[in-house]
């Protein structure tokens, strides 16, 4: 028998897993790591989950004592999806497990984009680096995570097997609660959906590592120039402009002029 979802697909109505009807087992089990986190950081993460377009999840807040989070517990106390645990527990009976450091906020379509990323790549774990957070966000295939936890170290296992992938948290709408949300392209109209392409990079690939190293060096160079300009401004020394800048360069000799020309040419090519 042809399923109703197949008939809907024939009409152009495509349903992702996050759009399906809820079952006894939620699609995503969210683990909020709240050890030593301030109450406001925990509240900010929970608030972002409540405003997510996908609501088929259960939440375990781990490591937050009742004394440190009284207002948050009272706030979500009537919502049966939220549970408070002193230590990490085995994965819940969900399809995916999302681990979020307290203080990490998800965007309206983050959960949908995250599930797309792990399904399209076939990875066991997709990690996202979030600016302002020391720990990464992680989406796991729950069945694989449970099996690896029973036999050893899950993180080492996926890294060795090559089934771990990395993605920029900003591309998924993840951000620190004390920082502004990343700018994402949004389609106009009542749907208000993100027009989003998720790029997942393999950290084990040499080309990817070189690309990241070049980007890091470029960022370090920009930071150094910005710091130099800040010190000049604090000292009341204005940078040379126009003819004065050309004259200062000529005074340093031909080698300096040639070096600057080569640097500018490289920047032009890279851009």
GROMACS .gro file of N, CA and C in nm, residues 164-230:
model
  201
  164UNK      N    1   3.293   1.135   1.203
  164UNK     CA    2   3.269   1.262   1.271
  164UNK      C    3   3.285   1.376   1.171
  165UNK      N    4   3.194   1.472   1.175
  165UNK     CA    5   3.201   1.587   1.086
  165UNK      C    6   3.191   1.715   1.167
  166UNK      N    7   3.250   1.821   1.112
  166UNK     CA    8   3.250   1.951   1.178
  166UNK      C    9   3.178   2.053   1.091
  167UNK      N   10   3.109   2.146   1.154
  167UNK     CA   11   3.039   2.252   1.081
  167UNK      C   12   3.045   2.379   1.165
  168UNK      N   13   3.044   2.494   1.101
  168UNK     CA   14   3.042   2.622   1.172
  168UNK      C   15   2.905   2.640   1.237
  169UNK      N   16   2.905   2.669   1.367
  169UNK     CA   17   2.778   2.685   1.437
  169UNK      C   18   2.691   2.796   1.380
  170UNK      N   19   2.755   2.902   1.333
  170UNK     CA   20   2.679   3.014   1.277
  170UNK      C   21   2.597   2.975   1.156
  171UNK      N   22   2.644   2.876   1.079
  171UNK     CA   23   2.570   2.832   0.960
  171UNK      C   24   2.441   2.760   0.998
  172UNK      N   25   2.433   2.712   1.122
  172UNK     CA   26   2.312   2.645   1.170
  172UNK      C   27   2.224   2.738   1.253
  173UNK      N   28   2.272   2.860   1.277
  173UNK     CA   29   2.197   2.953   1.361
  173UNK      C   30   2.232   2.944   1.507
  174UNK      N   31   2.338   2.869   1.543
  174UNK     CA   32   2.381   2.858   1.682
  174UNK      C   33   2.464   2.980   1.721
  175UNK      N   34   2.446   3.026   1.844
  175UNK     CA   35   2.528   3.137   1.892
  175UNK      C   36   2.525   3.143   2.044
  176UNK      N   37   2.624   3.211   2.101
  176UNK     CA   38   2.631   3.231   2.245
  176UNK      C   39   2.522   3.330   2.288
  177UNK      N   40   2.466   3.310   2.406
  177UNK     CA   41   2.352   3.392   2.448
  177UNK      C   42   2.390   3.537   2.475
  178UNK      N   43   2.519   3.565   2.494
  178UNK     CA   44   2.564   3.702   2.516
  178UNK      C   45   2.608   3.770   2.387
  179UNK      N   46   2.596   3.700   2.275
  179UNK     CA   47   2.636   3.755   2.146
  179UNK      C   48   2.517   3.759   2.052
  180UNK      N   49   2.521   3.849   1.953
  180UNK     CA   50   2.407   3.857   1.860
  180UNK      C   51   2.394   3.732   1.775
  181UNK      N   52   2.273   3.704   1.734
  181UNK     CA   53   2.248   3.588   1.648
  181UNK      C   54   2.313   3.610   1.511
  182UNK      N   55   2.363   3.503   1.449
  182UNK     CA   56   2.423   3.518   1.315
  182UNK      C   57   2.319   3.559   1.213
  183UNK      N   58   2.364   3.632   1.114
  183UNK     CA   59   2.274   3.675   1.007
  183UNK      C   60   2.257   3.561   0.907
  184UNK      N   61   2.133   3.523   0.885
  184UNK     CA   62   2.103   3.417   0.789
  184UNK      C   63   2.002   3.470   0.688
  185UNK      N   64   2.015   3.424   0.564
  185UNK     CA   65   1.921   3.467   0.460
  185UNK      C   66   1.784   3.404   0.487
  186UNK      N   67   1.681   3.485   0.483
  186UNK     CA   68   1.546   3.437   0.508
  186UNK      C   69   1.459   3.463   0.386
  187UNK      N   70   1.384   3.363   0.347
  187UNK     CA   71   1.292   3.380   0.235
  187UNK      C   72   1.177   3.473   0.273
  188UNK      N   73   1.139   3.557   0.178
  188UNK     CA   74   1.028   3.647   0.204
  188UNK      C   75   0.896   3.571   0.193
  189UNK      N   76   0.795   3.623   0.261
  189UNK     CA   77   0.664   3.560   0.254
  189UNK      C   78   0.623   3.501   0.387
  190UNK      N   79   0.504   3.443   0.395
  190UNK     CA   80   0.452   3.393   0.522
  190UNK      C   81   0.532   3.276   0.578
  191UNK      N   82   0.602   3.201   0.490
  191UNK     CA   83   0.675   3.084   0.541
  191UNK      C   84   0.789   3.127   0.631
  192UNK      N   85   0.863   3.231   0.593
  192UNK     CA   86   0.971   3.280   0.677
  192UNK      C   87   1.079   3.177   0.701
  193UNK      N   88   1.105   3.091   0.605
  193UNK     CA   89   1.203   2.985   0.622
  193UNK      C   90   1.342   3.033   0.585
  194UNK      N   91   1.442   2.974   0.648
  194UNK     CA   92   1.580   3.005   0.612
  194UNK      C   93   1.613   2.947   0.475
  195UNK      N   94   1.675   3.026   0.391
  195UNK     CA   95   1.731   2.976   0.266
  195UNK      C   96   1.876   2.943   0.298
  196UNK      N   97   1.900   2.822   0.344
  196UNK     CA   98   2.025   2.788   0.411
  196UNK      C   99   2.093   2.669   0.345
  197UNK      N  100   2.222   2.683   0.323
  197UNK     CA  101   2.304   2.572   0.275
  197UNK      C  102   2.405   2.538   0.383
  198UNK      N  103   2.405   2.414   0.430
  198UNK     CA  104   2.497   2.371   0.534
  198UNK      C  105   2.618   2.306   0.468
  199UNK      N  106   2.736   2.356   0.498
  199UNK     CA  107   2.859   2.301   0.445
  199UNK      C  108   2.930   2.226   0.557
  200UNK      N  109   2.944   2.096   0.543
  200UNK     CA  110   3.009   2.013   0.644
  200UNK      C  111   3.148   1.977   0.595
  201UNK      N  112   3.248   2.003   0.676
  201UNK     CA  113   3.387   1.977   0.637
  201UNK      C  114   3.443   1.859   0.715
  202UNK      N  115   3.525   1.781   0.647
  202UNK     CA  116   3.589   1.665   0.707
  202UNK      C  117   3.720   1.710   0.769
  203UNK      N  118   3.729   1.705   0.903
  203UNK     CA  119   3.849   1.752   0.972
  203UNK      C  120   3.969   1.663   0.945
  204UNK      N  121   3.946   1.542   0.894
  204UNK     CA  122   4.058   1.453   0.864
  204UNK      C  123   4.120   1.477   0.728
  205UNK      N  124   4.062   1.564   0.647
  205UNK     CA  125   4.113   1.591   0.514
  205UNK      C  126   4.223   1.697   0.520
  206UNK      N  127   4.337   1.670   0.454
  206UNK     CA  128   4.451   1.762   0.460
  206UNK      C  129   4.417   1.897   0.398
  207UNK      N  130   4.342   1.896   0.288
  207UNK     CA  131   4.305   2.021   0.223
  207UNK      C  132   4.218   2.109   0.312
  208UNK      N  133   4.126   2.046   0.386
  208UNK     CA  134   4.040   2.120   0.477
  208UNK      C  135   4.124   2.183   0.588
  209UNK      N  136   4.220   2.106   0.641
  209UNK     CA  137   4.306   2.159   0.747
  209UNK      C  138   4.386   2.278   0.697
  210UNK      N  139   4.441   2.268   0.575
  210UNK     CA  140   4.519   2.380   0.521
  210UNK      C  141   4.431   2.503   0.504
  211UNK      N  142   4.308   2.481   0.458
  211UNK     CA  143   4.216   2.594   0.439
  211UNK      C  144   4.188   2.663   0.571
  212UNK      N  145   4.163   2.584   0.676
  212UNK     CA  146   4.136   2.643   0.806
  212UNK      C  147   4.260   2.714   0.861
  213UNK      N  148   4.379   2.654   0.839
  213UNK     CA  149   4.501   2.719   0.886
  213UNK      C  150   4.522   2.853   0.818
  214UNK      N  151   4.494   2.860   0.686
  214UNK     CA  152   4.508   2.986   0.614
  214UNK      C  153   4.408   3.090   0.666
  215UNK      N  154   4.287   3.045   0.694
  215UNK     CA  155   4.188   3.138   0.746
  215UNK      C  156   4.228   3.189   0.884
  216UNK      N  157   4.281   3.099   0.966
  216UNK     CA  158   4.324   3.140   1.100
  216UNK      C  159   4.437   3.242   1.090
  217UNK      N  160   4.534   3.216   1.001
  217UNK     CA  161   4.644   3.312   0.985
  217UNK      C  162   4.592   3.447   0.936
  218UNK      N  163   4.495   3.445   0.845
  218UNK     CA  164   4.438   3.570   0.796
  218UNK      C  165   4.368   3.646   0.909
  219UNK      N  166   4.292   3.573   0.992
  219UNK     CA  167   4.225   3.637   1.105
  219UNK      C  168   4.325   3.693   1.205
  220UNK      N  169   4.433   3.617   1.230
  220UNK     CA  170   4.536   3.666   1.322
  220UNK      C  171   4.600   3.792   1.268
  221UNK      N  172   4.624   3.796   1.135
  221UNK     CA  173   4.683   3.915   1.074
  221UNK      C  174   4.590   4.035   1.086
  222UNK      N  175   4.461   4.013   1.063
  222UNK     CA  176   4.365   4.122   1.075
  222UNK      C  177   4.359   4.173   1.219
  223UNK      N  178   4.361   4.078   1.314
  223UNK     CA  179   4.357   4.116   1.455
  223UNK      C  180   4.479   4.198   1.493
  224UNK      N  181   4.597   4.158   1.442
  224UNK     CA  182   4.719   4.232   1.472
  224UNK      C  183   4.712   4.374   1.416
  225UNK      N  184   4.661   4.388   1.293
  225UNK     CA  185   4.648   4.522   1.235
  225UNK      C  186   4.548   4.607   1.313
  226UNK      N  187   4.439   4.544   1.356
  226UNK     CA  188   4.340   4.617   1.434
  226UNK      C  189   4.397   4.662   1.568
  227UNK      N  190   4.474   4.574   1.631
  227UNK     CA  191   4.536   4.608   1.760
  227UNK      C  192   4.637   4.720   1.742
  228UNK      N  193   4.713   4.716   1.634
  228UNK     CA  194   4.811   4.821   1.606
  228UNK      C  195   4.742   4.955   1.585
  229UNK      N  196   4.632   4.954   1.511
  229UNK     CA  197   4.557   5.078   1.489
  229UNK      C  198   4.498   5.131   1.618
  230UNK      N  199   4.452   5.039   1.705
  230UNK     CA  200   4.396   5.082   1.834
  230UNK      C  201   4.502   5.149   1.920
   0.00000   0.00000   0.00000
